[in-house]
Coordinates of C-alpha atoms in Angstrom, one line a residue:
M1 CA 108.7 87.7 117.1
S2 CA 105.1 86.5 117.1
I3 CA 102.9 87.3 120.1
F4 CA 99.7 85.8 118.7
P5 CA 99.2 82.3 117.2
K6 CA 98.8 82.2 113.4
I7 CA 95.4 83.0 111.9
S8 CA 92.9 80.3 112.8
L9 CA 91.2 79.0 109.6
R10 CA 88.9 76.1 108.9
L11 CA 91.0 73.1 107.8
E12 CA 89.5 73.1 104.3
V13 CA 90.3 76.8 103.8
E14 CA 93.9 76.4 105.1
R15 CA 94.4 73.4 102.7
Y16 CA 92.9 75.4 99.8
L17 CA 95.2 78.4 100.5
K18 CA 98.2 76.1 100.9
E19 CA 97.5 74.4 97.5
G20 CA 97.6 77.8 95.9
F21 CA 100.8 78.9 97.6
M22 CA 102.5 75.5 97.0
N23 CA 101.4 75.0 93.4
K24 CA 103.8 73.2 91.0
E25 CA 105.3 76.4 89.5
V26 CA 106.1 77.9 92.9
V27 CA 107.5 74.6 94.3
S28 CA 109.7 74.0 91.3
A29 CA 111.1 77.6 91.6
L30 CA 111.5 77.8 95.3
G31 CA 111.6 74.2 96.5
K32 CA 109.0 72.6 98.8
Q33 CA 110.6 73.6 102.1
E34 CA 110.9 77.4 101.2
A35 CA 107.4 77.5 99.7
E36 CA 106.0 76.0 102.9
R37 CA 108.0 78.3 105.1
R38 CA 106.7 81.3 103.2
F39 CA 103.1 80.1 103.5
E40 CA 103.4 79.6 107.3
T41 CA 105.1 83.0 107.7
L42 CA 102.1 84.6 105.8
L43 CA 99.6 82.9 108.1
N44 CA 101.6 84.2 111.1
H45 CA 101.6 87.8 109.7
L46 CA 97.9 87.8 109.1
S47 CA 97.1 87.6 112.8
H48 CA 99.4 90.6 113.6
P49 CA 99.0 94.2 112.6
P50 CA 101.2 95.8 109.9
S51 CA 104.4 97.6 111.1
F52 CA 103.1 101.0 110.2
T53 CA 99.9 103.1 110.3
T54 CA 99.3 104.8 106.9
V55 CA 97.4 108.0 106.4
R56 CA 96.8 109.8 103.2
V57 CA 96.8 113.6 103.2
N58 CA 94.0 115.4 101.5
T59 CA 96.2 117.5 99.3
H60 CA 93.1 119.3 97.9
L61 CA 92.8 121.2 101.2
A62 CA 96.3 121.3 102.7
S63 CA 100.0 120.7 102.0
V64 CA 101.6 117.5 103.2
Q65 CA 104.1 119.4 105.4
H66 CA 101.4 121.4 107.1
V67 CA 99.4 118.3 108.0
K68 CA 102.6 116.4 109.1
N69 CA 103.3 119.3 111.6
L70 CA 99.7 119.1 112.9
L71 CA 99.9 115.4 113.2
L72 CA 103.3 115.5 115.1
D73 CA 101.6 117.8 117.7
E74 CA 98.6 115.4 118.0
L75 CA 100.9 112.3 118.4
R76 CA 102.9 114.0 121.2
K77 CA 99.6 114.6 123.0
Q78 CA 98.4 111.0 122.5
F79 CA 101.7 109.4 123.4
N80 CA 102.4 111.7 126.4
G81 CA 105.4 113.4 124.9
L82 CA 106.9 110.2 123.4
S83 CA 108.6 111.1 120.2
V84 CA 107.5 108.8 117.3
P85 CA 108.6 109.8 113.8
I86 CA 106.3 110.5 110.9
L87 CA 107.7 109.7 107.5
Q88 CA 106.6 111.0 104.1
H89 CA 106.6 108.2 101.6
P90 CA 109.2 108.9 98.9
D91 CA 107.1 107.3 96.1
L92 CA 103.7 108.4 97.3
Q93 CA 104.1 112.0 98.2
D94 CA 100.6 112.3 99.8
V95 CA 101.2 109.4 102.2
L96 CA 102.5 109.6 105.8
L97 CA 103.8 106.6 107.7
I98 CA 103.8 106.2 111.5
P99 CA 105.6 103.2 113.0
I100 CA 103.6 101.0 115.3
I101 CA 105.4 100.3 118.7
G102 CA 105.0 96.8 119.9
P103 CA 104.2 94.2 120.9
R104 CA 104.8 95.5 124.4
R105 CA 105.2 92.4 126.5
N106 CA 105.4 93.8 130.0
I107 CA 101.8 95.1 130.5
R108 CA 100.4 93.8 133.7
K109 CA 97.0 92.1 133.4
Q110 CA 94.2 93.3 135.6
Q111 CA 91.6 91.3 137.6
C112 CA 88.8 93.2 136.0
E113 CA 88.2 92.1 132.4
A114 CA 86.2 93.0 129.4
V115 CA 85.9 90.8 126.3
V116 CA 85.3 92.4 122.9
G117 CA 84.2 90.9 119.5
A118 CA 86.9 89.9 117.1
Q119 CA 86.3 92.9 114.7
C120 CA 86.5 95.4 117.6
G121 CA 89.7 93.6 118.8
N122 CA 91.3 94.0 115.4
A123 CA 90.5 97.7 115.4
V124 CA 92.1 98.0 118.9
L125 CA 95.3 96.5 117.6
R126 CA 95.4 99.3 115.0
G127 CA 94.9 102.1 117.5
A128 CA 91.1 102.3 118.2
H129 CA 89.5 102.7 121.6
V130 CA 86.7 100.2 122.5
Y131 CA 83.2 101.4 121.5
V132 CA 80.2 100.2 123.5
P133 CA 78.7 98.0 120.7
G134 CA 81.9 96.0 120.6
I135 CA 81.9 94.9 124.2
V136 CA 80.6 91.4 124.6
S137 CA 81.4 90.6 128.3
A138 CA 82.5 92.5 131.4
S139 CA 83.5 91.5 134.9
K140 CA 80.6 91.5 137.5
F141 CA 81.7 94.6 139.5
M142 CA 83.1 96.7 136.6
K143 CA 82.5 100.4 137.3
A144 CA 83.3 103.6 135.4
G145 CA 86.9 104.6 136.0
D146 CA 88.2 101.1 136.6
V147 CA 91.4 99.9 135.0
I148 CA 90.3 97.0 132.7
S149 CA 92.2 94.3 130.8
V150 CA 90.7 93.9 127.4
Y151 CA 90.6 90.6 125.5
S152 CA 89.4 89.7 122.0
D153 CA 86.9 86.8 121.6
I154 CA 88.6 85.6 118.4
K155 CA 86.3 82.7 117.7
G156 CA 83.0 84.5 118.5
K157 CA 82.1 82.1 121.3
C158 CA 81.4 84.5 124.2
K159 CA 77.7 85.2 125.1
K160 CA 76.7 88.9 125.1
G161 CA 76.4 90.1 128.7
A162 CA 78.5 87.3 130.2
K163 CA 80.3 88.1 133.5
E164 CA 83.2 85.9 132.7
F165 CA 84.6 84.0 129.7
D166 CA 87.0 81.1 129.7
G167 CA 87.1 80.3 126.0
T168 CA 89.8 81.3 123.5
K169 CA 90.7 85.0 124.1
V170 CA 93.7 87.1 123.3
F171 CA 95.0 89.9 125.5
L172 CA 94.9 93.3 123.8
G173 CA 96.1 95.6 126.6
N174 CA 94.6 97.7 129.4
G175 CA 92.2 100.6 129.4
I176 CA 89.9 102.7 131.6
S177 CA 86.2 102.0 131.6
E178 CA 84.0 105.0 130.7
L179 CA 80.9 103.2 131.9
S180 CA 79.8 100.6 134.4
R181 CA 78.9 97.0 133.4
K182 CA 75.3 97.9 134.2
E183 CA 75.3 100.9 131.8
I184 CA 77.0 98.9 129.0
F185 CA 74.5 96.1 129.0
S186 CA 71.4 98.3 129.8
G187 CA 70.1 97.7 126.3
L188 CA 69.9 101.4 125.4
P189 CA 70.5 101.7 121.6
E190 CA 71.8 105.2 121.9
L191 CA 75.0 103.9 123.8
K192 CA 77.4 104.0 120.9
G193 CA 80.4 106.0 122.1
I194 CA 83.6 104.9 123.7
G195 CA 83.2 102.2 126.4
I196 CA 86.8 101.7 127.3
R197 CA 89.6 104.2 126.6
M198 CA 92.8 102.2 125.8
T199 CA 95.7 103.5 127.9
E200 CA 98.2 100.6 127.6
P201 CA 97.5 98.8 124.3
I202 CA 99.8 95.9 123.4
Y203 CA 100.5 97.7 120.1
L204 CA 100.9 101.5 120.5
S205 CA 99.3 103.0 117.4
P206 CA 97.7 106.5 117.1
S207 CA 93.9 106.8 117.4
F208 CA 92.4 108.7 114.5
D209 CA 89.0 109.1 115.9
N210 CA 88.0 112.7 114.9
V211 CA 91.7 113.6 114.3
L212 CA 92.1 116.2 111.5
P213 CA 89.1 114.7 109.6
N214 CA 89.2 117.2 106.8
Y215 CA 92.9 116.6 106.2
L216 CA 93.5 112.9 106.7
F217 CA 92.2 109.6 105.5
L218 CA 93.2 106.4 107.3
Q219 CA 94.2 104.0 104.5
N220 CA 96.3 100.8 104.1
L221 CA 99.5 101.5 102.1
P222 CA 98.5 99.4 99.0
S223 CA 95.1 101.1 98.9
A224 CA 96.9 104.4 98.3
V225 CA 99.2 102.8 95.7
V226 CA 96.2 101.7 93.6
T227 CA 95.0 105.3 92.9
H228 CA 98.5 106.4 91.9
V229 CA 98.7 103.4 89.6
L230 CA 95.4 104.5 88.0
D231 CA 97.0 107.9 87.5
P232 CA 93.8 110.0 87.1
Q233 CA 94.2 113.3 85.2
P234 CA 92.3 116.6 85.6
G235 CA 89.2 116.8 83.3
E236 CA 88.8 113.0 82.9
K237 CA 85.6 111.0 83.5
I238 CA 86.5 108.2 85.9
L239 CA 84.4 105.3 87.3
D240 CA 85.0 103.7 90.7
L241 CA 82.9 100.6 90.2
C242 CA 82.8 99.3 93.8
A243 CA 83.6 102.4 95.7
A244 CA 82.6 102.2 99.4
P245 CA 83.7 103.6 101.8
G246 CA 85.2 106.1 99.4
G247 CA 88.9 106.1 100.3
K248 CA 90.0 105.5 96.7
T249 CA 87.2 107.6 95.3
T250 CA 88.3 110.7 97.2
H251 CA 91.9 110.0 96.4
I252 CA 91.1 109.9 92.7
A253 CA 89.3 113.3 93.0
A254 CA 92.2 114.8 94.9
L255 CA 94.8 113.6 92.4
M256 CA 92.7 115.2 89.6
H257 CA 92.7 118.5 91.6
D258 CA 88.9 118.0 91.8
Q259 CA 88.6 118.8 88.1
G260 CA 86.6 116.3 86.0
E261 CA 84.0 113.8 87.0
V262 CA 84.4 110.9 89.4
I263 CA 81.4 108.4 89.4
A264 CA 81.3 106.2 92.5
L265 CA 78.9 103.2 92.6
D266 CA 78.0 100.8 95.5
K267 CA 74.9 98.7 95.9
I268 CA 74.5 99.3 99.7
S269 CA 72.8 102.6 100.4
N270 CA 74.3 103.4 103.8
K271 CA 77.8 102.8 102.3
V272 CA 76.9 105.3 99.5
E273 CA 76.0 107.8 102.2
K274 CA 79.4 107.2 103.7
I275 CA 81.1 108.0 100.3
K276 CA 79.0 111.3 100.1
Q277 CA 80.0 112.2 103.7
N278 CA 83.7 111.6 103.0
A279 CA 83.6 113.7 99.9
L280 CA 81.9 116.5 101.8
L281 CA 84.3 116.3 104.7
L282 CA 87.3 116.4 102.3
G283 CA 85.9 119.3 100.3
L284 CA 85.7 117.4 97.0
N285 CA 82.9 118.4 94.5
S286 CA 83.8 116.3 91.5
I287 CA 82.3 113.1 93.0
K288 CA 78.9 111.8 92.2
A289 CA 77.9 108.7 94.3
F290 CA 75.0 106.4 93.3
C291 CA 73.5 103.4 95.0
F292 CA 73.7 101.0 92.1
D293 CA 74.8 97.4 91.4
G294 CA 78.0 97.5 89.4
T295 CA 77.2 94.3 87.5
K296 CA 74.2 96.3 85.9
A297 CA 76.1 99.5 85.2
L298 CA 76.2 99.0 81.4
K299 CA 73.3 100.5 79.5
L300 CA 72.0 98.0 77.0
D301 CA 70.0 100.4 74.8
M302 CA 71.7 103.3 73.0
V303 CA 69.4 106.1 74.3
K304 CA 71.6 108.7 76.1
D305 CA 70.6 109.5 79.6
A306 CA 71.0 113.2 80.1
E307 CA 71.2 113.0 83.9
G308 CA 74.6 111.2 84.0
K309 CA 73.1 108.5 86.3
P310 CA 73.8 104.8 85.9
P311 CA 73.5 102.7 83.8
F312 CA 76.0 104.1 81.4
L313 CA 76.6 103.9 77.6
R314 CA 79.5 101.7 76.3
E315 CA 82.9 103.4 76.2
S316 CA 81.9 106.3 78.5
F317 CA 85.0 106.4 80.8
D318 CA 88.6 107.4 80.5
R319 CA 89.7 105.3 83.5
I320 CA 88.0 102.7 85.6
L321 CA 89.0 101.4 89.0
L322 CA 87.6 97.9 89.9
D323 CA 88.6 97.4 93.5
A324 CA 86.6 94.2 93.5
P325 CA 84.6 92.5 96.3
C326 CA 86.8 89.7 97.5
S327 CA 87.4 87.1 100.2
G328 CA 89.5 89.8 102.1
M329 CA 92.0 87.2 103.2
G330 CA 94.8 89.8 103.1
Q331 CA 93.4 92.0 105.8
R332 CA 95.4 92.4 109.0
P333 CA 95.2 91.8 111.8
N334 CA 92.8 88.9 111.6
M335 CA 93.3 86.2 114.2
A336 CA 90.4 83.9 113.1
C337 CA 88.3 83.5 110.0
S338 CA 85.3 81.2 110.3
W339 CA 84.4 81.2 106.6
T340 CA 83.7 78.0 104.8
L341 CA 85.6 77.0 101.6
K342 CA 82.4 77.8 99.7
E343 CA 82.4 81.3 101.0
V344 CA 86.1 81.9 100.3
T345 CA 85.8 80.7 96.7
S346 CA 82.5 82.4 95.9
Y347 CA 83.9 85.7 94.6
Q348 CA 85.5 84.7 91.3
P349 CA 82.3 84.7 89.3
L350 CA 81.2 88.1 90.6
Q351 CA 84.6 89.6 89.9
R352 CA 84.4 88.4 86.3
K353 CA 80.9 89.9 85.9
L354 CA 82.1 93.3 87.2
F355 CA 85.3 93.1 85.1
T356 CA 83.3 92.4 81.9
V357 CA 81.1 95.4 82.6
A358 CA 84.2 97.5 83.2
V359 CA 85.8 96.5 79.9
E360 CA 82.6 97.5 78.0
L361 CA 82.4 100.9 79.8
L362 CA 86.1 101.8 79.1
K363 CA 87.0 104.0 76.2
P364 CA 89.6 102.7 73.7
G365 CA 93.0 103.9 75.0
G366 CA 91.5 103.9 78.5
V367 CA 93.0 102.4 81.7
L368 CA 91.4 99.7 83.9
V369 CA 92.9 98.9 87.3
Y370 CA 91.8 95.7 89.0
S371 CA 92.6 95.3 92.7
T372 CA 91.7 93.1 95.7
C373 CA 92.7 92.9 99.4
T374 CA 93.1 89.1 99.2
I375 CA 95.9 86.6 98.8
T376 CA 94.3 83.8 96.8
L377 CA 95.6 82.9 93.3
A378 CA 92.0 82.4 92.0
E379 CA 91.0 86.1 92.7
N380 CA 94.3 87.6 91.5
E381 CA 96.7 86.1 89.0
E382 CA 94.0 83.6 87.7
Q383 CA 91.7 86.6 87.0
V384 CA 94.5 88.4 85.0
A385 CA 95.1 85.2 82.9
W386 CA 91.3 84.9 82.3
A387 CA 91.0 88.6 81.4
L388 CA 93.8 88.5 78.9
A389 CA 92.4 85.3 77.3
T390 CA 88.8 86.7 77.2
F391 CA 89.4 90.3 76.1
P392 CA 92.0 90.5 73.2
C393 CA 91.5 94.3 73.4
L394 CA 93.3 94.4 76.7
Q395 CA 97.0 94.7 77.3
L396 CA 98.8 94.3 80.7
Q397 CA 100.7 97.5 81.6
P398 CA 103.7 98.1 83.9
Q399 CA 102.8 100.0 87.0
E400 CA 104.1 103.2 88.5
P401 CA 104.9 103.3 91.4
Q402 CA 106.0 99.6 91.7
I403 CA 106.1 99.1 95.5
G404 CA 104.8 95.5 95.9
G405 CA 106.4 92.3 94.7
E406 CA 105.7 90.6 91.4
G407 CA 102.7 88.3 90.8
M408 CA 102.7 84.8 92.1
M409 CA 103.4 81.9 89.7
G410 CA 100.7 79.2 89.1
A411 CA 98.2 80.9 86.8
G412 CA 100.1 80.3 83.6
L413 CA 101.3 83.9 83.2
S414 CA 104.7 84.6 81.7
F415 CA 107.6 85.9 83.8
E416 CA 107.3 89.3 82.0
Q417 CA 103.5 89.4 82.8
L418 CA 104.2 88.6 86.5
K419 CA 106.6 91.5 86.7
Q420 CA 103.9 93.9 85.6
L421 CA 101.7 92.9 88.5
Q422 CA 101.9 94.0 92.1
R423 CA 101.4 91.5 94.9
F424 CA 101.8 92.8 98.4
D425 CA 102.8 89.7 100.5
P426 CA 104.0 90.4 104.1
S427 CA 105.7 86.9 104.3
V428 CA 108.8 88.4 102.7
V429 CA 109.8 89.9 106.1
P430 CA 109.8 88.1 109.5
V431 CA 107.2 89.1 112.2
R432 CA 109.2 91.6 114.4
D433 CA 109.0 93.7 117.5
T434 CA 109.4 97.5 117.3
D435 CA 110.4 99.6 120.3
I436 CA 111.4 103.2 120.7
A437 CA 115.1 102.3 121.0
S438 CA 115.1 100.3 117.7
L439 CA 113.3 103.2 116.0
G440 CA 116.1 105.5 117.0
D441 CA 118.6 103.1 115.4
A442 CA 116.7 102.5 112.2
G443 CA 117.5 104.5 109.0
I444 CA 114.7 106.2 107.0
E445 CA 115.3 103.9 104.0
D446 CA 115.1 100.8 106.2
M447 CA 111.8 102.0 107.7
I448 CA 110.3 102.8 104.2
W449 CA 111.4 99.4 103.0
L450 CA 109.7 97.7 106.0
A451 CA 106.5 99.8 105.5
N452 CA 106.4 98.7 101.8
K453 CA 106.7 95.0 102.8
D454 CA 104.9 94.6 106.1
C455 CA 101.5 95.8 105.1
I456 CA 98.2 94.0 104.3
G457 CA 98.0 91.3 101.6
F458 CA 96.9 93.0 98.4
F459 CA 97.0 92.7 94.6
I460 CA 97.0 95.2 91.7
A461 CA 96.8 94.7 87.9
K462 CA 96.7 97.5 85.3
F463 CA 95.3 97.1 81.8
I464 CA 95.0 99.4 78.8
K465 CA 92.2 98.9 76.2
C466 CA 93.7 99.0 72.8
K467 CA 90.7 98.9 70.6
S468 CA 86.9 99.1 70.7
T469 CA 85.1 96.0 72.0

């Protein structure tokens, strides 16, 4: 059952999304009422966290069973002896699933309050503590050690340093303040640590702050599926075209047993540093990360660069992952999005530029996987239809493992083509409460089914290049 209102969008954006989800093909297949119900259910899901926390085990350094045992000990400590199961995904052997308990509706609100920014609030709903930079407002007399009720300023209206806030705010749970109000708003830039330690969050989800950092990578379920669909093999040369923060890059290297070459590009330098840090932390040596604009990654002259740096010659890579920059409308939880329609629809041209470069850089017989963490037709199925019309050398491929649903109708793709896509759409299940008692009653198969369905909105397409471009 919903505890939060549906995601708050600008009217023009909600209309645009609704047009996509209620296009003629969908309405004629499902009927207007069912299409509308699914769309409203989706908007409801987007404001709530997924039902499971997903972590990927770094199989390069440890076995899944060993890490699972370490994690069980950690969760017992975090949850004060409460027994929460950890499931190994049957189709993604390196993925562990931890059910999220909640929403817990009987938490008593405190007089002393802190308001956090929306992004910080979203992180709290997925298990994070509150870090000082995320705190926007705190009650006048807040001291270190006080029990605080934490709220999210979902519309970004609270003034930094305010003593109270009566605008739209959503209760996230209670925590204990590590600092006084005066210390939090002292203006000292070095204050970056935990400001409020969450003790009674509305959704009970493990904190992964510095938990087994060499062995675990916190990742949404579909993001782990993508790399398995790419199916990297030892000794291959693979390109991750838009790689930050490096979750999929490090997964590629781990699946290749760190044998071969994984090139990771991103155009923002501090994000590239993050990829390098993650590779180091996970003990992976096959990754080379460069600060470079993916749209310029194709070398236009034929002079070979001995250093292996971008730009690259045509047909240099065995496999390419294009996890494209996108509107991110599938991310959860997200209670409010202030983007204009122009911003939401601005990604299609950039995705096509990057896709065109990827096709050129791929060897004949090579595999290209395109993915986004958004729900729009324009950035997903329409891009597949465009790619197949623009590049006769490409063929759509079935995906393994197939965990998401089929593609959405409306872009002119055939039924067979839609079956070869994966669209993760949480609207196929109702928003539900999970408590310890219901976990005890649930079978493992039912829990895996729920984890596969109630995740972020996501899209995957897999192509093979049949001949030289």
